[in-house]
Amino acid sequence: MTTKCWNCTLRRLDAFVDMSDEEVRFTERFKTSEIVVEPRTTLLREGATSPQLYTVLNGLGLRYKMLPDGRRQVLSFLFPGDFVGLQAGVMGAMGHSVQASSRMTLCVFDRTRIWSVFQNRPDRAFDITWLAASDDGVLGEALTSVGQRTALESAAWLLVHLRRRAEALDLVDGDAMEVPWRQNDLADAMGLSLVHTNKTLARLRQMGLATWGDGRIVIPDMVALAVIAKVGPDLPEPRPLI
Amino acid sequence: MTTKCWNCTLRRLDAFVDMSDEEVRFTERFKTSEIVVEPRTTLLREGATSPQLYTVLNGLGLRYKMLPDGRRQVLSFLFPGDFVGLQAGVMGAMGHSVQASSRMTLCVFDRTRIWSVFQNRPDRAFDITWLAASDDGVLGEALTSVGQRTALESAAWLLVHLRRRAEALDLVDGDAMEVPWRQNDLADAMGLSLVHTNKTLARLRQMGLATWGDGRIVIPDMVALAVIAKVGPDLPEPRPLI
DNA sequence: CGAGTATTTGATGCAGTTCAACGCTCGTGG
DNA sequence: CCACGAGCGTTGAACTGCATCAAATACTCG
């Protein structure tokens, strides 16, 4: 049973900009189907030319790149509303792989129809570009974190980042949020070893700043954590939803 | 004296996809002027909402982000044909700063007119999105390099990357290419200290793989360097030019 | 109950940082 | 004309943050 865009709860969140009825109807036609994938499913593989693009409706995942010898860099974490497969959609091949971390449900769009969006709906085309530019911003942040921050700062930054994204989507319950990611995913996102990631998280826990465990992140004081992370206010602007 | 797009030598390079006469004329109208900036000029500042977008016509530069305490992460290096300011153009604010490393000349576009591109020229709008997605790919590569590669691999990767980009633009003379960047820029791009960057470059020199000095990079054997860098063939597809 | 996955902790070693100094080439001003 | 300082590259020595190795715990699941 696939959700009608009309009934989609996602677009009512204040994380997203409002859509006109017209836009909702158009998206509905652009959408070809809906899929549910189990944890650890690879949705898109680096180098592949996927016939499909997706919008995350539900669940969490991650994007990563691998070196030939197996080292893995996690590029970003996927949340509902994220649009994946754009590189394959416009450039022909993915620059990274995409994996589900929890069970996810995604809207499926046909890659070949993307061109018709540009022809018929300049506003939606603009939104797609907005999302691409936004991804650029996130990657820049991540690169800066990996390149310049110490392990402690980097971990703090990542937790703040995840928490802020979750907040905008109403995924936070009090101080806590549920996440499907393993410490290994965090380590690969920060460019640190698993062992040192674990010790760094332990340090944050001892400082009373953040607790990671049992699939939950608990952050009692975001301001204190943000100070460690050395991040600006970084108000998350509402994003377009495709 | 500003160049007419019609006479622009850039688009004749095989680094770029061919443009129809129609497209050239449209770009000409989209272009508002041309500027020349001296080395070390900051074109765009992080957080600023620039009224202008640029395409690099000539010269080299870099994009970077800074932490409040002064640490700097270089995100990417700018070559002719690169389109800068897109974040400000579509999202309203830049996520990073942009600086000229050599004297540069740039085509200037009016930010407010970007919307009319989406309305009137879906093909050009698509090209803009292509470029945004392409930047995403480069940032992903860079992040993987900083996060996963050792200093030696990372330096090798960066040199290979710069050389490949330069080749596509006919900026390579035999084994050598001229670059305006300092070792400090390299260090900030790789997330390494200046001292260690220097020693790593010395190591590559002793191995006979690459020489960096006096504003020139000399790479006698790209294949050998690429092996160290652990990069795939990575043929640079022709890109659209705005 | 054994196997596999995830987290945790301790011990040891090294890649990369930090500190310090020196040489070179400029441009500038006395 | 030389003295001086600033910017950049280079090199050595000491230190340390993080990686690597190793092993124990706890857990879920067939």
XYZ file of C-alpha atoms in Angstrom, chain B residues 47-220:
174
model
C 27.772 33.006 5.456
C 27.513 35.944 3.095
C 24.626 36.265 0.687
C 26.332 37.284 -2.507
C 24.439 39.072 -5.253
C 26.710 37.456 -7.799
C 27.790 34.123 -9.194
C 30.959 33.540 -11.143
C 32.459 31.269 -13.676
C 36.249 31.131 -13.590
C 37.602 32.194 -16.963
C 41.221 32.221 -16.058
C 43.500 31.681 -13.081
C 43.328 29.404 -10.065
C 41.848 29.666 -6.595
C 40.446 27.705 -3.712
C 37.400 27.238 -1.510
C 37.762 26.934 2.237
C 35.954 26.888 5.542
C 37.266 28.161 8.850
C 36.640 27.198 12.435
C 36.162 30.034 14.913
C 39.672 29.554 16.271
C 41.318 29.992 12.905
C 41.848 26.451 11.724
C 41.204 26.313 8.007
C 40.009 23.459 5.817
C 40.549 23.835 2.101
C 37.574 22.156 0.430
C 38.649 22.236 -3.186
C 40.820 23.952 -5.731
C 39.329 26.176 -8.394
C 40.094 25.799 -12.089
C 38.856 27.602 -15.176
C 35.301 26.574 -15.936
C 34.380 26.144 -12.294
C 31.157 27.755 -11.255
C 31.225 29.429 -7.848
C 28.601 30.989 -5.663
C 25.873 28.490 -6.357
C 25.065 28.047 -2.685
C 24.428 31.744 -2.331
C 22.560 31.607 -5.617
C 20.035 29.022 -4.608
C 20.171 28.773 -0.836
C 20.846 32.374 0.041
C 24.130 31.993 1.895
C 27.548 30.577 1.158
C 28.696 27.566 3.124
C 32.322 28.370 2.482
C 34.639 31.144 1.376
C 36.286 31.472 -2.024
C 39.686 32.970 -2.587
C 41.859 33.697 -5.605
C 45.284 32.081 -5.459
C 46.614 33.621 -8.643
C 45.317 36.580 -10.574
C 41.937 35.456 -11.849
C 39.411 36.698 -14.312
C 35.817 35.678 -13.842
C 32.514 36.004 -15.633
C 29.936 37.630 -13.426
C 26.305 36.570 -13.352
C 23.464 38.184 -11.530
C 22.115 36.002 -8.779
C 18.564 37.125 -9.294
C 18.651 36.031 -12.898
C 19.287 32.437 -11.969
C 15.619 31.940 -11.549
C 14.970 33.042 -15.085
C 17.416 30.428 -16.278
C 15.293 27.775 -14.658
C 12.184 29.229 -16.250
C 13.492 29.753 -19.731
C 16.310 27.340 -20.280
C 15.698 23.918 -18.746
C 18.825 22.616 -20.450
C 21.018 25.204 -18.770
C 19.256 24.668 -15.469
C 20.039 21.006 -15.812
C 23.679 21.891 -16.444
C 23.795 23.933 -13.261
C 22.464 20.971 -11.336
C 25.019 18.765 -13.040
C 27.765 21.018 -11.771
C 26.363 20.987 -8.248
C 26.220 17.194 -8.289
C 29.727 17.079 -9.649
C 31.007 19.252 -6.787
C 29.378 16.776 -4.469
C 31.424 14.038 -6.033
C 34.672 15.914 -5.650
C 33.943 16.724 -2.034
C 33.175 13.082 -1.377
C 36.522 12.102 -2.855
C 38.300 14.687 -0.759
C 36.542 13.608 2.401
C 37.493 10.016 1.740
C 41.057 11.055 1.211
C 41.309 13.066 4.396
C 39.464 10.500 6.446
C 40.989 7.272 5.179
C 44.231 7.767 3.351
C 47.621 8.043 5.008
C 49.619 11.237 4.510
C 51.555 9.752 1.619
C 48.483 8.394 -0.112
C 46.608 11.600 0.460
C 49.366 13.738 -1.034
C 49.602 11.396 -3.995
C 45.853 11.545 -4.477
C 45.793 15.325 -4.366
C 48.614 15.650 -6.891
C 46.957 13.174 -9.232
C 43.678 15.000 -8.872
C 45.191 18.401 -9.615
C 47.138 17.054 -12.528
C 44.104 15.407 -14.097
C 42.075 18.546 -13.830
C 44.909 20.568 -15.324
C 45.338 18.118 -18.182
C 41.737 18.466 -19.250
C 42.309 22.211 -19.466
C 45.563 21.984 -21.359
C 47.424 23.490 -18.449
C 50.143 20.852 -18.402
C 53.415 21.313 -20.198
C 55.181 17.973 -20.580
C 55.598 16.607 -17.067
C 55.152 19.959 -15.398
C 52.336 22.290 -14.444
C 52.460 25.732 -12.879
C 50.412 26.267 -9.739
C 50.047 29.269 -7.459
C 49.318 27.295 -4.300
C 51.611 27.125 -1.259
C 52.414 24.071 0.787
C 50.192 25.601 3.398
C 47.214 25.329 1.064
C 47.996 21.686 0.429
C 48.349 21.047 4.146
C 44.969 22.633 4.867
C 43.407 20.600 2.082
C 44.746 17.340 3.462
C 44.114 18.126 7.110
C 47.820 17.755 7.872
C 50.286 20.085 9.528
C 52.502 22.179 7.308
C 55.630 20.456 8.582
C 54.377 17.000 7.905
C 53.077 18.002 4.502
C 56.522 19.231 3.641
C 58.130 16.006 4.756
C 55.583 13.958 2.868
C 56.257 15.891 -0.328
C 59.964 15.355 0.254
C 59.278 11.665 0.500
C 57.416 11.634 -2.807
C 60.325 13.529 -4.320
C 62.871 11.007 -3.063
C 60.756 8.223 -4.469
C 60.937 9.964 -7.806
C 57.168 10.200 -8.013
C 56.506 13.917 -7.839
C 58.318 17.168 -7.320
C 56.660 20.182 -5.797
C 58.592 23.414 -5.787
C 59.001 26.886 -7.263
C 55.333 26.974 -8.151
C 55.554 23.875 -10.312
C 54.427 20.303 -9.937
C 56.410 17.754 -11.900
C 55.030 14.246 -12.185
C 57.153 11.973 -14.333
